[in-house]
Amino acid sequence: MTASTTTAPHERRSPLMTALTVVGWTVLIVFAALEIFPFVFTVANSFKCLPAVQSYPRSIIPVPPFGAECQTETGAARSPGEVSGAVTFNPTLEGYEEIADANLPRWLYNTAIFAVAITIGRLIFDSLAGYALARLKFPGNRLVFYTILGTMMVPAIVLLIPRFIILKELSMLNTYQGLIVPLAVDAFGIFLMKQFFESIPNEIEEAAMVDGANRLTMFFRVVLPMATPALTALAIFSFQGAWNDFLMPLLILSGDSDLWTLTLGLSFLRGAYGETLRWHAFLAGSVLTTLPLALIFFYFQRYFVEGVSYSGLKG
Amino acid sequence: MAQPQVLARPKVTTMAAKRRQEALTGYMFMAPALVIFLVFLIIPIGAAVYLSFTDWNGITPVFDEGAYEQVGLDNYRDLLLGEHTEADGRVVKATTRQRDFFISLKNTTYYVLGVVPTQTLLALILAVIVNQRWLKAKGFFRTAFYFPSITSSVVISIIFMWMFTRGGLINTTIGAVFSGYDSNSFVNWLDDPRGVIHIILEQFGVTRANVGDWASNRSLGLTTWEWLSGPSVTMLTIMILNTWTTIGTMMVIFLAALQNIPSSVYEAAAIDGANAWRIFRQITVPLLRPTTFFVVTLGLIGCFQVFDQIYVISSGGPAKTTLTVAYMVYQNGFNRSAMGLAAATAIILFVIIFAFTLLQRLFVSERANV
């Protein structure tokens, strides 16, 4: 993290500067709280009994007894005051059990398959295409490049209907490949890889060529290992995008509940519940949907931030 | 003279062969991407344009005989002018579809006008503060602001729905702080079709009844009063949601751009005696212009297409006040069996987004030349 400055670099501590510093800190802390608290409350409430979610949404400190029963022995719901106070609550796994019964494990499994398959597809196909556009001369390469760039401007909603028709005609609606294949290549990824390959020197490849390696072998043995930073960024963006995608699964997988992803399952569950939403289960589902990405985010944070920054700098 | 030529010839053929080989490799490397792009992107774009000139219902298999008829510009006329031509050649006025389209366009426009400037400005302010030299824990703040960006729109929508339910976290928390705000006066965030501008005008005693006759003038299917509604309370909630989610991404982009400005520029300005505000106005802001335009373009494209949040939270309601153009495409295509009309709606949306992006581009290059 570089410590560059935007203020005048002289170190005069005028009262005005002190005031500005205080204001700056206040603004940052308020906004950081606004961005973080919804998640804190979501996690806390996902561990509460439903009546407690409704009556005491703001209690965030879990206290024993853990694993509180939400029903009495006769099966009636216990009153919110028995399992929660204004600040503390007795955590329970009822919400998680309920969402698991609503088939969440299956959605999790499907989402993982889609996200991994789409990510692998993009890593291979995007980098092949990006390499071809960066290094290989072939007739029409500029046309191909600008066409791919142009498709980035087409909103997904425009493609909604014709994609539906094509997948239907190919009998790919409500299949795993129906979601994976159309998303296994993306324009942004090709662009990212092309930029990267153009930024690394050509000499190593030339040396490998002199040694008689063919292009494909060289690509996998020599070029791709050098591209690890770009590939990591691409993998993270693809995985995140595929994991969170809603519109395409909605279009392609709605008809088969065994193929639903987490986002699709949660949104359809919301429709099925109608007005009486089982919030503790929904919030538990939200936590479980976010958790894998959150773990990846904290582990690979640098790549997330660098990837986003990079996309901005090229603009 | 002849000898070198003879010597050169084999070399030329190897060069040509090499070039052919390279081209072949190029196509081979491109092939998977090209096939997928062609089948799932290029052909669909063509198909969308073609379908927008038909009356296909989306249910009859599209390649069947008589599955659809060519209707020329009728879908577009239906949406934009509120009229179409019947089979016998009569021109019929039918304003329902026009009205729906312009309601969705109005809603989307208010949404864009509210979200894009707010998120851009907030992201810029936050980035400038985080970039200050005196600030410790830069990494913490960057993480805190960026985290919502990695969460799925469906999850965010569920969390916001829960927080904004009538007796929920937001209302009860505000109620705990302000004693006058109790369960009788709670704002019904998720189910209130009243326009925000209408509500504000009402505070000043201006209502539809007393504002004058001009408010009843109809243009494009809506009365002037309806045009001036502002986003509904429910739409405002979704706008807050989207701003909240996107600020982080935009902040990180701004921050990267700020850190890219060499400190020598600031030092030079400081030596010339410029104060902090002047440096911000005359150095930081101009140098950030390309980034700002990128962020705004990104925001525009995203906001014009808002769909997921609408689908999960409001399905276009209450009273169509959160019906957006993208949601209307889905509704016409998949709930109302009017695929041709939906395709035409999608194409119009594309043209709008394209026009804005183009305007942005023109604006950028013009300003850059000054």
XYZ file of C-alpha atoms in Angstrom:
685
model
C 0.000 0.000 0.000
C 1.666 3.192 -1.085
C 1.186 6.197 1.100
C 0.801 8.849 -1.548
C -0.918 12.059 -0.651
C -3.640 14.209 -1.986
C -3.160 17.124 0.334
C -0.358 19.581 0.258
C 2.673 17.779 1.580
C 3.694 20.447 4.057
C 3.126 19.366 7.626
C 1.313 22.406 8.967
C -1.225 21.281 11.577
C -3.670 24.129 11.393
C -6.967 23.932 13.315
C -8.652 23.610 9.937
C -6.606 20.501 9.133
C -7.430 18.983 12.504
C -11.108 19.658 11.927
C -10.914 18.110 8.458
C -9.190 15.057 9.895
C -11.959 14.602 12.429
C -14.624 15.020 9.759
C -12.795 12.579 7.504
C -12.570 9.936 10.191
C -16.225 10.404 11.097
C -17.375 10.035 7.490
C -15.275 6.912 7.013
C -16.408 5.272 10.228
C -20.080 6.041 9.577
C -19.915 4.636 6.060
C -17.870 1.599 7.077
C -20.490 0.891 9.754
C -23.298 1.295 7.220
C -21.585 -1.145 4.870
C -20.742 -3.737 7.515
C -23.673 -3.706 9.950
C -26.221 -5.290 7.606
C -23.930 -8.329 7.450
C -23.416 -8.390 11.215
C -27.166 -8.284 11.833
C -27.753 -10.887 9.139
C -25.354 -13.341 10.740
C -26.750 -12.700 14.245
C -30.379 -13.093 13.175
C -29.676 -16.227 11.166
C -28.941 -17.879 14.524
C -32.182 -16.777 16.187
C -35.612 -18.299 16.540
C -38.136 -16.726 14.178
C -40.108 -14.813 16.870
C -36.833 -13.366 18.166
C -35.904 -12.212 14.646
C -39.178 -10.319 14.524
C -39.185 -8.879 18.030
C -35.489 -8.333 18.745
C -33.713 -7.853 15.402
C -30.983 -5.765 17.045
C -29.666 -8.169 19.666
C -26.251 -9.260 18.435
C -24.421 -10.893 21.318
C -24.891 -14.657 21.542
C -25.056 -16.002 25.112
C -25.543 -19.531 26.483
C -27.547 -21.696 26.454
C -26.428 -22.453 22.917
C -28.638 -24.501 20.667
C -31.836 -23.080 22.149
C -35.070 -24.860 21.356
C -37.504 -22.593 19.514
C -40.518 -24.715 20.440
C -41.793 -25.848 23.792
C -42.367 -29.542 24.392
C -45.942 -29.176 23.193
C -44.719 -27.781 19.864
C -45.842 -24.200 20.444
C -43.383 -21.455 19.549
C -41.597 -20.044 22.557
C -42.107 -16.360 23.139
C -39.342 -14.097 21.830
C -38.510 -12.881 25.321
C -37.527 -16.413 26.367
C -34.806 -16.734 23.711
C -33.669 -13.151 23.272
C -33.289 -9.832 24.996
C -32.581 -6.403 23.589
C -28.837 -7.029 23.381
C -28.218 -10.750 23.818
C -29.840 -13.837 22.384
C -29.638 -17.627 22.715
C -28.324 -18.923 19.415
C -30.075 -21.768 17.652
C -29.490 -23.660 14.421
C -33.177 -23.853 13.530
C -32.875 -21.475 10.605
C -29.990 -23.495 9.189
C -31.882 -26.739 9.653
C -34.919 -25.310 7.933
C -32.995 -24.008 4.937
C -31.130 -27.323 4.676
C -34.486 -29.088 4.504
C -35.492 -26.706 1.718
C -32.811 -28.357 -0.419
C -29.992 -25.881 0.105
C -27.242 -28.548 0.047
C -28.331 -29.465 -3.463
C -28.251 -25.793 -4.553
C -24.815 -25.422 -3.022
C -23.585 -28.480 -4.906
C -25.037 -27.210 -8.214
C -23.632 -23.732 -7.722
C -20.179 -25.165 -7.008
C -20.291 -27.309 -10.159
C -21.373 -24.386 -12.318
C -18.894 -21.948 -10.841
C -15.951 -24.344 -11.101
C -16.805 -25.501 -14.622
C -17.349 -21.962 -15.924
C -14.118 -20.805 -14.285
C -12.082 -23.645 -15.811
C -13.641 -22.987 -19.207
C -12.730 -19.326 -19.063
C -9.198 -19.953 -17.836
C -8.508 -22.170 -20.843
C -10.536 -20.573 -23.621
C -10.038 -16.933 -22.631
C -6.291 -17.345 -22.359
C -6.060 -19.253 -25.654
C -8.033 -16.535 -27.405
C -6.207 -13.740 -25.592
C -2.866 -15.250 -26.579
C -3.906 -15.613 -30.216
C -4.999 -11.971 -30.332
C -1.847 -10.764 -28.595
C 0.822 -12.818 -30.347
C -0.393 -14.613 -33.470
C -0.985 -12.942 -36.789
C -3.976 -14.274 -38.659
C -6.251 -12.660 -41.227
C -9.208 -11.013 -39.536
C -7.662 -10.799 -36.082
C -8.519 -7.129 -35.669
C -12.104 -7.748 -36.750
C -12.367 -10.566 -34.210
C -10.908 -8.394 -31.489
C -13.251 -5.471 -32.081
C -16.261 -7.767 -32.381
C -15.434 -9.318 -29.018
C -14.909 -5.889 -27.496
C -18.226 -4.744 -28.972
C -20.155 -7.621 -27.422
C -19.197 -6.287 -23.992
C -21.663 -3.474 -24.612
C -24.637 -5.721 -25.312
C -26.825 -5.963 -22.198
C -27.551 -9.471 -20.960
C -31.255 -8.724 -21.119
C -31.076 -8.339 -24.937
C -29.634 -11.831 -25.209
C -32.237 -13.251 -22.848
C -34.841 -14.302 -25.392
C -32.682 -15.503 -28.304
C -30.407 -17.449 -25.950
C -33.482 -19.116 -24.551
C -34.568 -20.138 -28.068
C -31.151 -21.433 -29.073
C -30.732 -23.463 -25.892
C -34.218 -24.843 -26.365
C -33.482 -25.859 -29.954
C -30.218 -27.478 -28.830
C -32.149 -29.306 -26.068
C -29.868 -27.672 -23.508
C -32.525 -26.021 -21.343
C -32.524 -27.414 -17.802
C -29.162 -29.135 -18.192
C -25.782 -28.493 -16.616
C -24.146 -27.844 -19.986
C -26.908 -25.359 -20.836
C -25.594 -22.958 -18.225
C -21.913 -23.845 -18.498
C -21.245 -23.737 -22.238
C -22.614 -20.247 -23.059
C -20.667 -18.780 -20.129
C -17.429 -20.748 -20.653
C -15.941 -17.802 -22.579
C -16.261 -14.121 -21.840
C -15.143 -10.953 -23.564
C -13.719 -9.327 -20.435
C -11.514 -12.360 -19.767
C -10.182 -12.443 -23.328
C -9.437 -8.741 -23.094
C -7.698 -9.169 -19.733
C -5.510 -12.023 -20.998
C -4.659 -10.227 -24.247
C -3.513 -7.182 -22.294
C -1.434 -9.380 -20.025
C 0.288 -11.311 -22.811
C 1.125 -8.048 -24.556
C 2.759 -6.801 -21.373
C 5.236 -9.691 -21.015
C 8.372 -9.925 -23.206
C 8.399 -12.217 -26.203
C 11.963 -13.547 -25.780
C 11.173 -16.605 -23.688
C 8.663 -17.826 -26.221
C 11.090 -17.167 -29.072
C 13.736 -19.181 -27.281
C 11.293 -22.033 -26.792
C 10.361 -21.831 -30.479
C 14.018 -22.116 -31.471
C 14.174 -25.257 -29.364
C 11.461 -26.635 -31.608
C 8.487 -26.632 -29.243
C 5.183 -26.301 -31.052
C 2.844 -23.464 -30.160
C 0.347 -25.467 -28.176
C 2.932 -27.269 -26.042
C 4.759 -24.016 -25.512
C 1.535 -22.284 -24.580
C 0.755 -24.727 -21.796
C 4.350 -25.344 -20.637
C 5.884 -21.879 -20.966
C 3.280 -19.144 -21.427
C 0.537 -20.096 -18.985
C 2.876 -20.555 -15.995
C 4.104 -17.005 -16.562
C 0.513 -15.767 -16.581
C -0.354 -16.877 -13.039
C -1.222 -13.357 -11.750
C -3.600 -12.654 -14.627
C -5.073 -16.143 -14.417
C -5.683 -15.741 -10.695
C -7.552 -12.489 -11.261
C -9.537 -14.079 -14.073
C -10.356 -17.135 -11.966
C -11.588 -15.012 -9.086
C -13.762 -12.790 -11.264
C -15.211 -15.752 -13.138
C -15.915 -17.730 -9.998
C -17.518 -14.773 -8.270
C -19.607 -13.912 -11.328
C -20.788 -17.476 -11.851
C -21.495 -18.009 -8.149
C -23.637 -14.870 -7.909
C -25.285 -14.994 -11.327
C -29.064 -14.904 -11.263
C -30.415 -13.977 -14.696
C -28.853 -16.843 -16.660
C -29.781 -19.589 -14.167
C -33.294 -18.109 -14.065
C -33.505 -18.361 -17.833
C -31.921 -21.761 -18.261
C -32.593 -23.794 -15.111
C -35.983 -22.647 -13.778
C -37.732 -25.773 -15.001
C -35.738 -28.320 -12.982
C -35.509 -27.801 -9.234
C -32.695 -30.378 -9.031
C -30.470 -27.996 -10.986
C -31.264 -24.783 -9.117
C -28.377 -22.682 -7.916
C -28.259 -20.917 -4.546
C -29.500 -17.606 -5.948
C -32.277 -19.304 -7.879
C -33.330 -21.483 -4.966
C -33.420 -18.590 -2.514
C -35.418 -16.355 -4.847
C -37.951 -19.084 -5.645
C -38.264 -19.911 -1.970
C -39.136 -16.284 -1.375
C -41.914 -16.627 -3.967
C -43.174 -19.859 -2.381
C -43.368 -18.374 1.102
C -45.425 -15.389 -0.004
C -46.096 -12.890 2.751
C -45.109 -14.998 5.758
C -41.388 -15.081 5.189
C -39.376 -17.436 7.355
C -36.674 -14.868 7.909
C -34.373 -16.917 10.143
C -34.137 -19.552 7.389
C -33.696 -16.945 4.653
C -30.930 -15.211 6.542
C -29.275 -18.571 7.202
C -29.447 -19.246 3.461
C -27.956 -15.825 2.761
C -25.071 -16.507 5.129
C -24.367 -19.909 3.569
C -24.501 -18.436 0.066
C -22.049 -15.695 0.959
C -19.663 -17.691 3.139
C -17.645 -19.503 0.423
C -17.074 -16.261 -1.479
C -16.225 -14.418 1.717
C -13.538 -16.990 2.537
C -12.098 -16.711 -0.968
C -12.265 -12.941 -0.722
C -10.318 -12.743 2.524
C -7.726 -15.189 1.257
C -7.227 -13.615 -2.173
C -8.142 -10.051 -1.282
C -5.150 -8.571 -3.083
C -6.273 -10.073 -6.396
C -9.832 -8.840 -6.027
C -8.719 -5.308 -5.393
C -5.991 -5.369 -8.027
C -8.362 -6.791 -10.599
C -10.940 -4.076 -10.000
C -8.284 -1.384 -9.941
C -6.882 -2.670 -13.202
C -10.265 -2.572 -14.887
C -10.562 1.051 -13.828
C -7.137 2.170 -14.921
C -7.591 0.939 -18.446
C -10.721 3.088 -18.716
C 22.262 -10.963 -59.934
C 20.503 -14.218 -60.594
C 22.317 -16.145 -57.918
C 20.987 -14.366 -54.780
C 17.437 -14.676 -56.085
C 17.809 -18.399 -56.433
C 19.190 -18.545 -52.942
C 16.381 -16.420 -51.571
C 13.545 -18.445 -52.983
C 13.438 -21.336 -50.522
C 13.603 -18.829 -47.690
C 10.529 -17.001 -48.998
C 8.501 -20.204 -49.128
C 9.405 -21.101 -45.574
C 8.373 -17.633 -44.499
C 5.023 -18.052 -46.232
C 4.604 -21.509 -44.792
C 5.485 -20.182 -41.398
C 2.948 -17.421 -41.748
C 0.284 -19.892 -42.844
C 1.205 -22.093 -39.929
C 0.891 -19.153 -37.558
C -2.490 -18.153 -38.976
C -3.696 -21.719 -38.625
C -2.508 -21.821 -35.014
C -4.231 -18.495 -34.453
C -7.566 -19.813 -35.683
C -7.101 -22.996 -33.690
C -6.492 -20.990 -30.504
C -9.468 -18.761 -31.228
C -11.808 -21.577 -32.252
C -13.502 -22.448 -28.940
C -14.090 -18.797 -28.107
C -15.310 -18.012 -31.612
C -17.767 -20.917 -31.719
C -19.271 -20.036 -28.346
C -19.435 -16.344 -29.213
C -21.041 -17.067 -32.533
C -23.697 -19.438 -31.188
C -24.518 -17.712 -27.905
C -23.790 -14.047 -28.632
C -23.570 -13.016 -32.277
C -26.458 -15.129 -33.566
C -28.657 -14.202 -30.567
C -28.080 -10.494 -31.225
C -29.228 -10.982 -34.819
C -32.135 -13.116 -33.661
C -33.226 -10.485 -31.138
C -33.372 -7.849 -33.863
C -35.255 -10.218 -36.189
C -37.769 -11.293 -33.540
C -38.539 -7.707 -32.646
C -40.220 -7.415 -36.065
C -42.485 -10.416 -35.427
C -45.445 -11.237 -33.204
C -44.015 -14.532 -31.929
C -45.614 -15.605 -28.642
C -42.662 -17.585 -27.331
C -44.673 -20.762 -26.824
C -45.168 -22.128 -30.346
C -41.805 -23.617 -31.409
C -40.132 -20.838 -33.352
C -39.291 -22.957 -36.432
C -42.865 -24.232 -36.840
C -44.909 -23.156 -39.803
C -46.934 -20.084 -38.861
C -45.300 -19.718 -35.448
C -45.172 -15.977 -36.006
C -45.919 -13.312 -38.536
C -43.838 -10.418 -39.705
C -45.373 -7.298 -38.245
C -42.832 -4.748 -39.391
C -42.405 -1.919 -36.939
C -45.641 -2.649 -35.076
C -43.948 -3.696 -31.816
C -41.937 -0.482 -31.774
C -44.994 1.606 -32.683
C -46.958 -0.124 -29.936
C -44.325 0.766 -27.379
C -43.323 4.236 -28.519
C -46.436 5.640 -30.235
C -49.257 3.581 -28.769
C -50.612 2.437 -32.117
C -50.312 -0.498 -34.505
C -51.771 -1.688 -37.782
C -54.364 -4.463 -37.798
C -54.399 -7.214 -40.436
C -57.015 -5.313 -42.448
C -54.846 -2.227 -42.583
C -56.612 -0.141 -39.954
C -54.353 1.832 -37.648
C -55.482 1.176 -34.087
C -54.756 3.350 -31.069
C -53.947 1.170 -28.071
C -52.108 2.926 -25.296
C -51.752 0.189 -22.660
C -48.399 -1.032 -23.918
C -47.144 2.482 -24.559
C -48.179 3.466 -21.061
C -46.418 0.464 -19.519
C -43.305 1.122 -21.526
C -43.071 4.767 -20.545
C -43.853 3.940 -16.923
C -40.899 1.555 -16.967
C -38.734 4.106 -18.749
C -39.713 6.773 -16.226
C -38.945 4.458 -13.306
C -35.621 3.420 -14.817
C -34.678 7.042 -15.512
C -35.377 8.157 -11.945
C -33.431 5.144 -10.763
C -30.414 6.029 -12.912
C -30.600 9.740 -12.041
C -30.685 8.900 -8.356
C -28.128 6.131 -8.153
C -25.360 7.058 -10.608
C -24.487 10.552 -9.304
C -24.881 9.501 -5.670
C -22.660 6.446 -5.867
C -20.041 8.213 -7.978
C -19.822 11.201 -5.646
C -19.797 9.117 -2.458
C -17.197 6.739 -3.899
C -14.987 9.676 -4.869
C -15.267 11.321 -1.442
C -14.525 8.055 0.365
C -11.579 7.287 -1.929
C -10.086 10.737 -1.351
C -10.361 10.330 2.417
C -8.955 6.780 2.408
C -6.071 8.028 0.274
C -5.043 10.684 2.833
C -1.577 10.189 4.193
C -2.655 10.585 7.809
C -5.144 7.762 7.556
C -4.190 4.555 9.322
C -5.915 1.248 8.578
C -6.375 1.945 4.867
C -6.640 -1.783 4.223
C -9.426 -2.197 6.760
C -11.571 0.512 5.191
C -10.958 -0.764 1.690
C -12.060 -4.234 2.748
C -15.103 -2.923 4.594
C -16.259 -0.913 1.608
C -15.514 -3.572 -0.961
C -17.075 -6.538 0.819
C -20.700 -5.903 -0.279
C -19.528 -5.982 -3.904
C -18.683 -9.672 -3.705
C -22.106 -10.630 -2.361
C -24.774 -11.791 -4.785
C -27.583 -9.435 -5.720
C -30.139 -11.987 -4.570
C -28.612 -12.222 -1.091
C -28.340 -8.440 -0.787
C -31.971 -8.153 -1.865
C -33.069 -10.650 0.773
C -31.074 -8.865 3.474
C -32.507 -5.479 2.496
C -36.046 -6.857 2.332
C -35.615 -8.161 5.833
C -34.127 -4.920 7.150
C -36.763 -2.729 5.501
C -39.899 -4.716 6.375
C -42.422 -2.501 8.113
C -41.759 -3.683 11.656
C -38.149 -4.518 10.844
C -34.665 -3.433 11.775
C -34.602 -0.066 9.984
C -37.965 1.220 11.186
C -37.575 0.042 14.776
C -34.044 1.438 14.951
C -35.152 4.826 13.669
C -38.067 4.601 16.105
C -35.677 3.918 18.985
C -33.782 7.112 18.170
C -36.680 9.408 17.306
C -39.543 9.092 19.752
C -42.127 10.538 17.348
C -41.517 7.753 14.834
C -43.643 4.837 16.021
C -45.397 1.861 14.508
C -48.313 4.067 13.388
C -46.107 6.313 11.304
C -43.605 3.695 10.084
C -42.721 4.087 6.436
C -43.850 1.078 4.438
C -40.584 0.857 2.492
C -41.378 -2.242 0.492
C -44.966 -1.408 -0.409
C -45.454 2.309 -0.917
C -46.212 3.487 -4.464
C -46.194 7.220 -3.627
C -43.628 9.190 -5.587
C -40.935 10.876 -3.540
C -41.336 14.207 -5.348
C -45.113 14.013 -4.855
C -44.554 13.445 -1.132
C -42.215 16.438 -0.888
C -44.622 18.646 -2.838
C -47.400 17.566 -0.514
C -45.403 18.893 2.448
C -45.676 22.297 0.791
C -49.386 21.845 0.206
C -49.041 21.121 -3.499
C -51.281 18.256 -4.611
C -52.665 17.066 -7.885
C -55.994 18.690 -7.050
C -54.678 22.217 -6.565
C -51.662 22.330 -8.847
C -53.565 23.336 -11.975
C -54.844 21.811 -15.178
C -51.454 21.464 -16.845
C -50.763 18.487 -14.598
C -53.418 16.488 -16.404
C -51.889 16.953 -19.850
C -50.947 13.602 -21.290
C -47.744 12.929 -23.129
C -46.531 9.461 -24.133
C -49.326 7.819 -22.181
C -48.626 9.517 -18.842
C -49.917 12.743 -17.353
C -47.451 15.476 -16.518
C -48.213 14.896 -12.833
C -47.287 11.229 -13.240
C -44.068 12.124 -15.037
C -43.100 14.338 -12.106
C -43.668 11.676 -9.432
C -40.031 10.912 -8.743
C -39.138 7.359 -7.718
C -41.671 5.685 -5.421
C -40.716 4.980 -1.820
C -40.200 1.325 -2.725
C -38.008 2.276 -5.683
C -36.055 4.556 -3.366
C -35.374 1.555 -1.130
C -34.007 -0.384 -4.086
C -31.937 2.663 -5.072
C -30.420 2.771 -1.584
C -29.660 -0.929 -1.885
C -27.878 -0.541 -5.198
C -25.903 2.503 -4.119
C -24.871 0.682 -0.974
C -23.666 -2.329 -2.975
C -21.766 -0.480 -5.677
C -19.978 2.240 -3.718
C -17.200 -0.177 -2.758
C -16.258 -1.196 -6.289
C -16.247 2.399 -7.457
C -14.269 3.504 -4.414
C -11.561 0.936 -5.120
C -11.362 2.079 -8.751
C -11.048 5.731 -7.687
C -8.489 4.824 -5.047
C -6.298 3.034 -7.591
C -6.455 6.078 -9.861
C -5.589 8.409 -6.986
C -2.584 6.315 -6.069
C -1.487 6.463 -9.682
C -1.113 10.236 -9.558
C 2.591 10.871 -8.948
C 3.236 12.745 -5.707
C 5.592 15.084 -7.591
C 2.525 16.698 -9.160
C 1.210 17.599 -5.722
C 4.589 18.719 -4.509
C 4.954 21.053 -7.479
C 1.522 22.513 -6.803
C 2.312 22.970 -3.128
C 5.541 24.767 -3.944
C 3.496 27.105 -6.150
C 1.479 27.867 -3.022
C -1.786 26.159 -3.943
C -3.981 25.219 -0.971
C -5.560 21.821 -0.447
C -8.919 22.762 -1.983
C -7.330 24.273 -5.085
C -5.136 21.219 -5.494
C -8.204 19.002 -5.263
C -10.226 21.106 -7.720
C -7.490 21.818 -10.222
C -5.285 18.733 -10.079
C -7.040 15.752 -8.525
C -10.409 16.176 -10.225
C -9.042 16.798 -13.744
C -6.573 13.921 -13.453
C -9.391 11.646 -12.316
C -11.577 12.566 -15.271
C -10.985 9.383 -17.315
C -11.642 7.260 -14.220
C -14.759 9.252 -13.395
C -16.116 8.673 -16.865
C -15.323 5.006 -16.638
C -17.129 4.777 -13.308
C -20.120 6.711 -14.628
C -20.332 4.552 -17.754
C -20.145 1.412 -15.643
C -22.865 2.819 -13.393
C -25.112 3.794 -16.303
C -24.846 0.409 -17.999
C -25.521 -1.415 -14.748
C -28.394 0.790 -13.609
C -30.237 0.796 -16.925
C -30.321 -3.005 -16.715
C -31.479 -3.329 -13.108
C -33.346 -6.616 -12.853
C -32.332 -9.034 -10.067
C -33.306 -6.739 -7.193
C -36.664 -5.962 -8.793
C -37.357 -9.642 -9.387
C -36.603 -10.609 -5.799
C -38.011 -7.635 -3.910
C -40.973 -6.154 -5.708
C -41.752 -7.873 -9.052
C -42.399 -4.417 -10.475
C -44.932 -3.423 -7.799
C -46.474 -1.662 -5.971
C -48.642 -0.133 -8.690
C -45.898 -0.681 -11.304
C -43.663 1.871 -9.604
C -40.636 -0.432 -9.672
C -41.322 -1.779 -13.138
C -38.044 -1.229 -14.999
C -37.356 -1.680 -18.691
C -35.268 -4.818 -18.117
C -37.940 -6.328 -15.884
C -40.567 -5.512 -18.494
C -38.560 -7.441 -21.103
C -38.673 -10.489 -18.869
C -42.334 -10.034 -18.015
C -43.477 -9.619 -21.606
C -41.363 -12.505 -22.814
C -41.925 -15.105 -20.151
C -45.097 -14.189 -18.250
C -47.197 -12.604 -20.965
C -46.138 -14.659 -23.988
C -45.249 -11.639 -26.085
C -41.704 -12.479 -27.177
C -41.760 -10.178 -30.192
C -42.731 -7.247 -28.022
C -40.157 -8.233 -25.405
C -37.436 -8.363 -28.074
C -38.411 -4.887 -29.283
C -38.282 -3.590 -25.684
C -34.819 -5.118 -25.262
C -33.574 -3.537 -28.488
C -34.825 -0.102 -27.387
C -33.019 -0.569 -24.064
C -29.848 -1.488 -25.943
C -30.156 1.635 -28.109
C -30.597 3.802 -24.994
C -27.541 2.290 -23.280
C -25.531 2.536 -26.489
C -26.511 6.181 -26.951
C -25.471 7.057 -23.404
C -22.150 5.268 -23.771
C -21.531 7.070 -27.053
C -22.446 10.439 -25.542
C -20.042 9.716 -22.719
C -17.283 8.883 -25.200
C -17.869 12.065 -27.186
C -17.924 14.071 -24.005
C -14.669 12.525 -22.779
C -12.716 13.118 -25.973
C -14.076 16.665 -26.263
C -13.112 17.538 -22.711
C -9.760 15.824 -23.070
C -8.889 18.105 -26.003
C -9.585 21.316 -24.149
